[in-house]
PDB file of C-alpha atoms in Angstrom:
ATOM      1  CA  MET A   1     137.856 116.494  84.819  1.00 35.00           C
ATOM      2  CA  LEU A   2     134.549 118.018  83.540  1.00 34.00           C
ATOM      3  CA  LYS A   3     136.515 119.367  80.399  1.00 39.00           C
ATOM      4  CA  SER A   4     137.518 115.930  79.425  1.00 39.00           C
ATOM      5  CA  LEU A   5     133.759 114.905  78.764  1.00 36.00           C
ATOM      6  CA  LYS A   6     132.698 114.740  75.254  1.00 43.00           C
ATOM      7  CA  PRO A   7     129.284 116.327  74.515  1.00 44.00           C
ATOM      8  CA  TRP A   8     126.444 113.806  73.612  1.00 38.00           C
ATOM      9  CA  PRO A   9     125.549 113.413  69.966  1.00 43.00           C
ATOM     10  CA  VAL A  10     122.461 115.441  68.941  1.00 38.00           C
ATOM     11  CA  ARG A  11     120.741 112.217  68.013  1.00 39.00           C
ATOM     12  CA  ALA A  12     121.491 110.499  71.345  1.00 38.00           C
ATOM     13  CA  LEU A  13     119.980 113.553  73.091  1.00 34.00           C
ATOM     14  CA  ILE A  14     116.942 113.053  71.158  1.00 36.00           C
ATOM     15  CA  LEU A  15     116.365 109.352  71.931  1.00 34.00           C
ATOM     16  CA  ALA A  16     117.249 110.091  75.662  1.00 37.00           C
ATOM     17  CA  SER A  17     114.680 112.866  75.834  1.00 39.00           C
ATOM     18  CA  ALA A  18     111.814 110.635  74.168  1.00 39.00           C
ATOM     19  CA  ALA A  19     112.727 107.903  76.418  1.00 38.00           C
ATOM     20  CA  PHE A  20     112.287 109.985  79.761  1.00 35.00           C
ATOM     21  CA  GLY A  21     109.114 111.355  77.996  1.00 41.00           C
ATOM     22  CA  ALA A  22     107.575 108.152  77.503  1.00 38.00           C
ATOM     23  CA  ALA A  23     108.430 106.905  80.986  1.00 37.00           C
ATOM     24  CA  ALA A  24     106.985 110.009  82.529  1.00 39.00           C
ATOM     25  CA  CYS A  25     103.541 109.818  80.370  1.00 40.00           C
ATOM     26  CA  ASN A  26     103.035 106.061  81.352  1.00 42.00           C
ATOM     27  CA  PRO A  27     103.548 105.836  85.439  1.00 41.00           C
ATOM     28  CA  PRO A  28     100.310 103.248  85.847  1.00 40.00           C
ATOM     29  CA  GLU A  29     101.704 100.652  83.292  1.00 40.00           C
ATOM     30  CA  THR A  30     105.047 100.629  85.128  1.00 38.00           C
ATOM     31  CA  ARG A  31     103.055 100.251  88.551  1.00 42.00           C
ATOM     32  CA  ALA A  32     100.958  97.638  87.147  1.00 46.00           C
ATOM     33  CA  HIS A  33     103.908  95.154  86.696  1.00 43.00           C
ATOM     34  CA  ASP A  34     105.561  95.911  89.845  1.00 47.00           C
ATOM     35  CA  PRO A  35     104.976  92.828  92.146  1.00 47.00           C
ATOM     36  CA  TYR A  36     105.065  95.177  95.172  1.00 43.00           C
ATOM     37  CA  SER A  37     102.259  97.384  94.112  1.00 42.00           C
ATOM     38  CA  ALA A  38      99.955  94.374  93.835  1.00 47.00           C
ATOM     39  CA  SER A  39     100.740  93.197  97.336  1.00 85.00           C
ATOM     40  CA  GLY A  40      97.891  93.241  99.658  1.00 93.00           C
ATOM     41  CA  GLU A  41     100.179  93.563 102.638  1.00 94.00           C
ATOM     42  CA  LEU A  42     101.943  96.670 101.171  1.00 92.00           C
ATOM     43  CA  ILE A  43      98.320  98.152 100.633  1.00 93.00           C
ATOM     44  CA  ALA A  44      97.574  97.485 104.275  1.00 94.00           C
ATOM     45  CA  LEU A  45     100.676  99.054 105.563  1.00 93.00           C
ATOM     46  CA  SER A  46     100.938 101.900 103.085  1.00 93.00           C
ATOM     47  CA  GLY A  47      97.388 102.628 101.764  1.00 90.00           C
ATOM     48  CA  GLY A  48      98.563 102.362  98.344  1.00 87.00           C
ATOM     49  CA  ASP A  49      97.346 105.385  96.122  1.00 87.00           C
ATOM     50  CA  ALA A  50      95.233 106.602  98.878  1.00 86.00           C
ATOM     51  CA  GLY A  51      98.266 107.459 100.718  1.00 86.00           C
ATOM     52  CA  PRO A  52      99.788 106.449 104.217  1.00 89.00           C
ATOM     53  CA  GLN A  53      97.194 108.605 105.978  1.00 89.00           C
ATOM     54  CA  ASN A  54      94.527 105.903 104.799  1.00 88.00           C
ATOM     55  CA  ALA A  55      96.523 102.607 105.636  1.00 94.00           C
ATOM     56  CA  CYS A  56      94.372  99.949 106.864  1.00 95.00           C
ATOM     57  CA  ILE A  57      96.719  99.356 109.799  1.00 94.00           C
ATOM     58  CA  ALA A  58      95.846 102.824 111.079  1.00 94.00           C
ATOM     59  CA  CYS A  59      92.294 101.973 112.200  1.00 94.00           C
ATOM     60  CA  HIS A  60      92.082  98.024 111.755  1.00 96.00           C
ATOM     61  CA  GLY A  61      95.377  97.384 113.541  1.00 92.00           C
ATOM     62  CA  LEU A  62      98.753  95.510 112.713  1.00 89.00           C
ATOM     63  CA  LYS A  63      96.633  92.329 112.746  1.00 93.00           C
ATOM     64  CA  GLY A  64      93.502  93.235 111.550  1.00 95.00           C
ATOM     65  CA  GLU A  65      92.280  93.299 115.177  1.00 93.00           C
ATOM     66  CA  GLY A  66      90.127  96.404 115.197  1.00 93.00           C
ATOM     67  CA  ASN A  67      90.406  98.900 117.856  1.00 89.00           C
ATOM     68  CA  GLY A  68      87.611  97.536 120.177  1.00 85.00           C
ATOM     69  CA  ALA A  69      85.532 100.444 119.862  1.00 87.00           C
ATOM     70  CA  GLY A  70      84.151 101.799 116.545  1.00 88.00           C
ATOM     71  CA  VAL A  71      86.375  99.896 114.268  1.00 93.00           C
ATOM     72  CA  PRO A  72      85.722  96.292 113.666  1.00 94.00           C
ATOM     73  CA  ARG A  73      88.147  93.350 113.415  1.00 93.00           C
ATOM     74  CA  ILE A  74      88.780  91.984 109.877  1.00 95.00           C
ATOM     75  CA  ALA A  75      91.440  89.236 110.288  1.00 93.00           C
ATOM     76  CA  GLY A  76      90.241  85.889 109.391  1.00 90.00           C
ATOM     77  CA  PHE A  77      87.076  87.057 107.771  1.00 91.00           C
ATOM     78  CA  GLY A  78      86.202  85.485 104.391  1.00 91.00           C
ATOM     79  CA  ALA A  79      88.216  87.023 101.389  1.00 93.00           C
ATOM     80  CA  GLY A  80      85.111  87.210  99.375  1.00 92.00           C
ATOM     81  CA  TYR A  81      83.192  89.004 101.887  1.00 93.00           C
ATOM     82  CA  LEU A  82      85.960  91.750 102.491  1.00 95.00           C
ATOM     83  CA  SER A  83      86.408  92.197  98.926  1.00 94.00           C
ATOM     84  CA  ARG A  84      82.859  92.609  98.429  1.00 93.00           C
ATOM     85  CA  GLN A  85      82.276  95.344 101.108  1.00 95.00           C
ATOM     86  CA  MET A  86      85.152  97.143  99.448  1.00 96.00           C
ATOM     87  CA  GLU A  87      83.094  97.243  96.380  1.00 96.00           C
ATOM     88  CA  PHE A  88      80.112  98.475  98.276  1.00 95.00           C
ATOM     89  CA  TYR A  89      82.357 101.339  99.764  1.00 96.00           C
ATOM     90  CA  ALA A  90      83.409 102.125  96.220  1.00 96.00           C
ATOM     91  CA  ALA A  91      80.060 102.241  94.977  1.00 95.00           C
ATOM     92  CA  GLY A  92      78.406 104.133  97.777  1.00 93.00           C
ATOM     93  CA  LEU A  93      76.188 101.303  98.970  1.00 93.00           C
ATOM     94  CA  ARG A  94      78.254 101.501 102.312  1.00 94.00           C
ATOM     95  CA  ARG A  95      79.185 104.862 103.805  1.00 91.00           C
ATOM     96  CA  ASN A  96      82.176 105.920 105.553  1.00 91.00           C
ATOM     97  CA  PRO A  97      84.375 108.771 104.049  1.00 92.00           C
ATOM     98  CA  ASP A  98      87.751 107.203 104.839  1.00 92.00           C
ATOM     99  CA  MET A  99      86.549 103.889 103.447  1.00 94.00           C
ATOM    100  CA  GLN A 100      84.910 105.155 100.407  1.00 94.00           C
ATOM    101  CA  HIS A 101      88.055 107.413  99.791  1.00 93.00           C
ATOM    102  CA  LEU A 102      90.506 104.025 100.144  1.00 94.00           C
ATOM    103  CA  ALA A 103      88.206 101.634  97.976  1.00 95.00           C
ATOM    104  CA  ARG A 104      87.806 104.357  95.169  1.00 95.00           C
ATOM    105  CA  ARG A 105      91.640 104.800  95.052  1.00 94.00           C
ATOM    106  CA  LEU A 106      92.510 101.103  94.675  1.00 94.00           C
ATOM    107  CA  SER A 107      91.712  99.032  91.588  1.00 93.00           C
ATOM    108  CA  GLN A 108      89.603  95.785  91.831  1.00 93.00           C
ATOM    109  CA  GLN A 109      92.661  93.757  91.831  1.00 92.00           C
ATOM    110  CA  GLN A 110      94.183  95.585  94.671  1.00 93.00           C
ATOM    111  CA  ARG A 111      90.766  95.481  96.759  1.00 94.00           C
ATOM    112  CA  GLN A 112      90.871  91.650  96.188  1.00 94.00           C
ATOM    113  CA  ASP A 113      94.626  91.575  97.260  1.00 94.00           C
ATOM    114  CA  VAL A 114      94.331  93.398 100.462  1.00 95.00           C
ATOM    115  CA  ALA A 115      91.033  91.365 101.246  1.00 95.00           C
ATOM    116  CA  ALA A 116      92.969  88.171 100.800  1.00 94.00           C
ATOM    117  CA  TYR A 117      95.743  89.471 103.115  1.00 95.00           C
ATOM    118  CA  TYR A 118      93.389  90.142 106.035  1.00 95.00           C
ATOM    119  CA  ALA A 119      91.627  86.826 105.240  1.00 93.00           C
ATOM    120  CA  ALA A 120      94.888  84.980 105.662  1.00 93.00           C
ATOM    121  CA  LEU A 121      95.400  86.326 109.048  1.00 94.00           C
ATOM    122  CA  PRO A 122      94.430  84.439 111.975  1.00 91.00           C
ATOM    123  CA  ALA A 123      91.377  85.563 113.859  1.00 87.00           C
ATOM    124  CA  PRO A 124      92.274  87.153 117.397  1.00 85.00           C
ATOM    125  CA  ALA A 125      91.188  85.039 120.392  1.00 83.00           C
ATOM    126  CA  ILE A 126      87.682  86.055 121.873  1.00 83.00           C
ATOM    127  CA  GLN A 127      87.482  87.184 125.414  1.00 78.00           C
ATOM    128  CA  GLN A 128      83.871  86.148 125.997  1.00 73.00           C
ATOM    129  CA  LYS A 129      81.824  88.331 128.110  1.00 77.00           C
ATOM    130  CA  ALA A 130      79.024  87.676 130.335  1.00 74.00           C
ATOM    131  CA  THR A 131      75.878  89.278 128.846  1.00 86.00           C
ATOM    132  CA  ALA A 132      72.133  88.295 129.098  1.00 88.00           C
ATOM    133  CA  PRO A 133      71.019  86.054 126.432  1.00 91.00           C
ATOM    134  CA  SER A 134      68.985  87.700 123.432  1.00 95.00           C
ATOM    135  CA  ARG A 135      65.872  85.971 122.583  1.00 96.00           C
ATOM    136  CA  LEU A 136      65.675  87.821 119.361  1.00 96.00           C
ATOM    137  CA  TYR A 137      69.110  86.792 118.632  1.00 97.00           C
ATOM    138  CA  ILE A 138      68.526  83.183 119.231  1.00 96.00           C
ATOM    139  CA  GLU A 139      64.730  82.778 118.167  1.00 97.00           C
ATOM    140  CA  GLY A 140      63.608  85.998 116.443  1.00 97.00           C
ATOM    141  CA  ASP A 141      60.031  86.983 116.810  1.00 97.00           C
ATOM    142  CA  SER A 142      57.609  85.614 114.117  1.00 95.00           C
ATOM    143  CA  SER A 143      54.965  87.841 115.323  1.00 96.00           C
ATOM    144  CA  ARG A 144      57.041  90.779 114.040  1.00 95.00           C
ATOM    145  CA  GLY A 145      58.526  88.925 111.096  1.00 94.00           C
ATOM    146  CA  LEU A 146      61.899  89.016 112.773  1.00 96.00           C
ATOM    147  CA  THR A 147      64.377  86.208 111.867  1.00 93.00           C
ATOM    148  CA  ALA A 148      66.617  85.109 114.319  1.00 97.00           C
ATOM    149  CA  CYS A 149      70.105  86.511 113.919  1.00 97.00           C
ATOM    150  CA  ALA A 150      71.520  82.966 114.576  1.00 97.00           C
ATOM    151  CA  ALA A 151      69.761  81.885 111.404  1.00 95.00           C
ATOM    152  CA  CYS A 152      72.441  83.809 109.372  1.00 94.00           C
ATOM    153  CA  HIS A 153      75.051  84.678 111.708  1.00 95.00           C
ATOM    154  CA  GLY A 154      75.307  81.271 113.526  1.00 95.00           C
ATOM    155  CA  ALA A 155      74.373  80.372 117.325  1.00 95.00           C
ATOM    156  CA  ASN A 156      77.948  81.212 118.348  1.00 93.00           C
ATOM    157  CA  GLY A 157      78.211  84.419 116.335  1.00 94.00           C
ATOM    158  CA  GLU A 158      80.663  82.414 113.988  1.00 92.00           C
ATOM    159  CA  GLY A 159      79.072  83.505 110.703  1.00 92.00           C
ATOM    160  CA  GLN A 160      77.284  81.599 107.937  1.00 88.00           C
ATOM    161  CA  GLY A 161      78.808  81.189 104.541  1.00 82.00           C
ATOM    162  CA  GLU A 162      80.715  84.151 102.717  1.00 79.00           C
ATOM    163  CA  GLY A 163      77.619  86.805 102.796  1.00 84.00           C
ATOM    164  CA  ASN A 164      76.968  86.598 106.643  1.00 90.00           C
ATOM    165  CA  PRO A 165      80.157  87.636 108.631  1.00 92.00           C
ATOM    166  CA  PRO A 166      80.973  86.615 112.256  1.00 93.00           C
ATOM    167  CA  LEU A 167      79.813  88.894 115.007  1.00 95.00           C
ATOM    168  CA  ALA A 168      81.325  87.373 117.811  1.00 93.00           C
ATOM    169  CA  GLY A 169      83.970  89.281 119.429  1.00 90.00           C
ATOM    170  CA  GLN A 170      83.083  92.660 117.411  1.00 93.00           C
ATOM    171  CA  PRO A 171      82.881  95.816 119.510  1.00 93.00           C
ATOM    172  CA  ALA A 172      79.136  95.837 120.733  1.00 94.00           C
ATOM    173  CA  SER A 173      78.966  99.628 119.660  1.00 95.00           C
ATOM    174  CA  TYR A 174      80.224  98.832 116.211  1.00 96.00           C
ATOM    175  CA  LEU A 175      77.397  96.196 115.867  1.00 97.00           C
ATOM    176  CA  ALA A 176      74.951  98.597 117.049  1.00 97.00           C
ATOM    177  CA  ASP A 177      75.943 101.373 114.932  1.00 96.00           C
ATOM    178  CA  GLN A 178      75.792  99.206 111.806  1.00 96.00           C
ATOM    179  CA  LEU A 179      72.219  98.399 112.685  1.00 97.00           C
ATOM    180  CA  ARG A 180      71.288 101.732 112.951  1.00 97.00           C
ATOM    181  CA  GLN A 181      73.067 102.554 109.500  1.00 95.00           C
ATOM    182  CA  TRP A 182      71.001  99.511 108.106  1.00 95.00           C
ATOM    183  CA  ARG A 183      67.899 101.230 109.611  1.00 95.00           C
ATOM    184  CA  GLN A 184      68.429 104.750 108.197  1.00 94.00           C
ATOM    185  CA  GLY A 185      69.438 103.372 104.757  1.00 91.00           C
ATOM    186  CA  GLU A 186      73.019 104.514 105.231  1.00 92.00           C
ATOM    187  CA  ARG A 187      74.103 100.789 104.415  1.00 93.00           C
ATOM    188  CA  ARG A 188      72.833  98.776 101.617  1.00 90.00           C
ATOM    189  CA  GLY A 189      73.641  95.515  99.548  1.00 87.00           C
ATOM    190  CA  ASP A 190      71.772  92.831 101.126  1.00 84.00           C
ATOM    191  CA  PRO A 191      69.383  90.713  99.138  1.00 79.00           C
ATOM    192  CA  GLY A 192      65.623  91.515  99.622  1.00 84.00           C
ATOM    193  CA  ASN A 193      66.700  94.426 101.850  1.00 88.00           C
ATOM    194  CA  LEU A 194      66.285  91.757 104.879  1.00 90.00           C
ATOM    195  CA  MET A 195      68.707  93.857 107.083  1.00 94.00           C
ATOM    196  CA  LEU A 196      66.610  97.158 106.400  1.00 94.00           C
ATOM    197  CA  VAL A 197      63.335  95.412 107.268  1.00 94.00           C
ATOM    198  CA  ILE A 198      64.894  93.734 110.495  1.00 95.00           C
ATOM    199  CA  SER A 199      66.627  96.793 111.715  1.00 96.00           C
ATOM    200  CA  GLN A 200      63.526  99.055 111.445  1.00 96.00           C
ATOM    201  CA  ARG A 201      61.354  96.556 113.442  1.00 97.00           C
ATOM    202  CA  LEU A 202      63.925  96.788 116.281  1.00 97.00           C
ATOM    203  CA  SER A 203      63.418  99.259 119.045  1.00 97.00           C
ATOM    204  CA  PRO A 204      66.640 101.470 120.064  1.00 96.00           C
ATOM    205  CA  ALA A 205      67.067  99.250 123.238  1.00 97.00           C
ATOM    206  CA  GLU A 206      66.523  95.937 121.449  1.00 97.00           C
ATOM    207  CA  ILE A 207      69.416  97.204 118.936  1.00 97.00           C
ATOM    208  CA  GLU A 208      71.666  97.831 122.171  1.00 96.00           C
ATOM    209  CA  ALA A 209      70.783  94.500 123.627  1.00 96.00           C
ATOM    210  CA  VAL A 210      71.186  92.265 120.523  1.00 97.00           C
ATOM    211  CA  SER A 211      74.596  94.062 119.678  1.00 97.00           C
ATOM    212  CA  ALA A 212      75.700  93.446 123.082  1.00 95.00           C
ATOM    213  CA  TYR A 213      74.926  89.633 123.159  1.00 96.00           C
ATOM    214  CA  ALA A 214      76.127  89.052 119.653  1.00 96.00           C
ATOM    215  CA  SER A 215      79.643  90.723 120.849  1.00 94.00           C
ATOM    216  CA  SER A 216      79.833  88.544 123.843  1.00 94.00           C
ATOM    217  CA  LEU A 217      79.260  85.406 121.895  1.00 94.00           C
ATOM    218  CA  PRO A 218      82.435  83.079 121.581  1.00 90.00           C
ATOM    219  CA  GLY A 219      82.624  82.308 118.081  1.00 88.00           C
ATOM    220  CA  ASP A 220      84.055  79.433 116.127  1.00 73.00           C
ATOM    221  CA  ARG A 221      87.063  78.163 114.415  1.00 58.00           C
ATOM    222  CA  PRO A 222      87.584  79.955 110.996  1.00 50.00           C
ATOM    223  CA  ARG A 223      86.897  78.156 108.021  1.00 51.00           C
ATOM    224  CA  PRO A 224      88.130  78.292 104.481  1.00 49.00           C
ATOM    225  CA  SER A 225      87.121  81.229 102.468  1.00 48.00           C
ATOM    226  CA  ARG A 226      86.130  81.403  98.727  1.00 50.00           C
ATOM    227  CA  PRO A 227      87.946  84.378  97.317  1.00 48.00           C
ATOM    228  CA  GLU A 228      85.623  83.752  94.120  1.00 46.00           C
ATOM    229  CA  ALA A 229      82.662  84.591  95.868  1.00 47.00           C
ATOM    230  CA  SER A 230      83.517  88.419  95.386  1.00 46.00           C
ATOM    231  CA  LEU A 231      83.350  88.039  91.699  1.00 46.00           C
ATOM    232  CA  PRO A 232      80.126  89.720  90.269  1.00 46.00           C
ATOM    233  CA  GLU A 233      80.020  87.211  87.182  1.00 42.00           C
ATOM    234  CA  ARG A 234      79.887  84.472  89.839  1.00 40.00           C
ATOM    235  CA  ARG A 235      77.849  86.141  92.396  1.00 42.00           C
ATOM    236  CA  PRO A 236      74.984  87.954  90.874  1.00 39.00           C
ATOM    237  CA  ASP A 237      73.289  88.758  94.213  1.00 43.00           C
ATOM    238  CA  PRO A 238      75.095  91.642  96.177  1.00 41.00           C
ATOM    239  CA  THR A 239      74.994  89.764  99.354  1.00 43.00           C
ATOM    240  CA  ASN A 240      76.360  91.878 102.059  1.00 45.00           C
ATOM    241  CA  ASP A 241      76.098  91.374 106.136  1.00 47.00           C
ATOM    242  CA  VAL A 242      73.142  89.040 105.790  1.00 44.00           C
ATOM    243  CA  SER A 243      71.305  86.659 103.296  1.00 43.00           C
ATOM    244  CA  ALA A 244      68.286  84.752 103.837  1.00 42.00           C
ATOM    245  CA  PRO A 245      68.426  81.430 105.394  1.00 46.00           C
ATOM    246  CA  ARG A 246      68.934  78.675 102.867  1.00 44.00           C
ATOM    247  CA  PRO A 247      66.108  76.293 101.956  1.00 39.00           C
ATOM    248  CA  ARG A 248      65.991  72.927 103.603  1.00 42.00           C
ATOM    249  CA  GLY A 249      67.728  70.567 101.852  1.00 43.00           C
ATOM    250  CA  ALA A 250      69.794  72.875  99.694  1.00 42.00           C
ATOM    251  CA  GLU A 251      73.418  72.026  99.300  1.00 40.00           C
TER     252      GLU A 251
END
């Protein structure tokens, strides 16, 4: 059978070699047009170019519910907020070795895709816990220049707008750790350094107490998100976890 095969003409071999060589030299263009490579769900399940060991589901869960400890839930968050956080990780404004590695291996479009995927997932039901009310969360402390957490994150911890995420139902340990990161300058990106100022004026005991209260709140029904809020040309201020309360009468 092998003897019956005719040898390829030299010209055909040259053309075939050139075609294979071109394909080998241009894998990014091939991937860019592959609809599966642009899927936020696929990135969440596989980690994309960061590899399966960095798949989002490994830490945030199959439904974006978090792990109840040091990893937050991200299901139902605003797509603009999630995309912006990925940009902050890529730029080093938020520090976490795993998240920085993942964000830097993904393109901006892929970061937006995976953000949109998690934003579309339903927020998990919140199991409200009995916790002593926090005056700092509800009222703040004007004598120390502390704005009430509720002014930006909502009385029920539901979040206000794209820049101020929900706190309700997040692990108290995670919230406390984020406040400590703000305090130490390991997390940045809020306008006016408001979170830096607030966190540095809280005592360690107050950080724990306000985090426990925020975690215990019932939250609210998720509202439609605006993915365009993550686009730099439409959002000049790098809003992160908090932004100043809007002036009265502002639309």
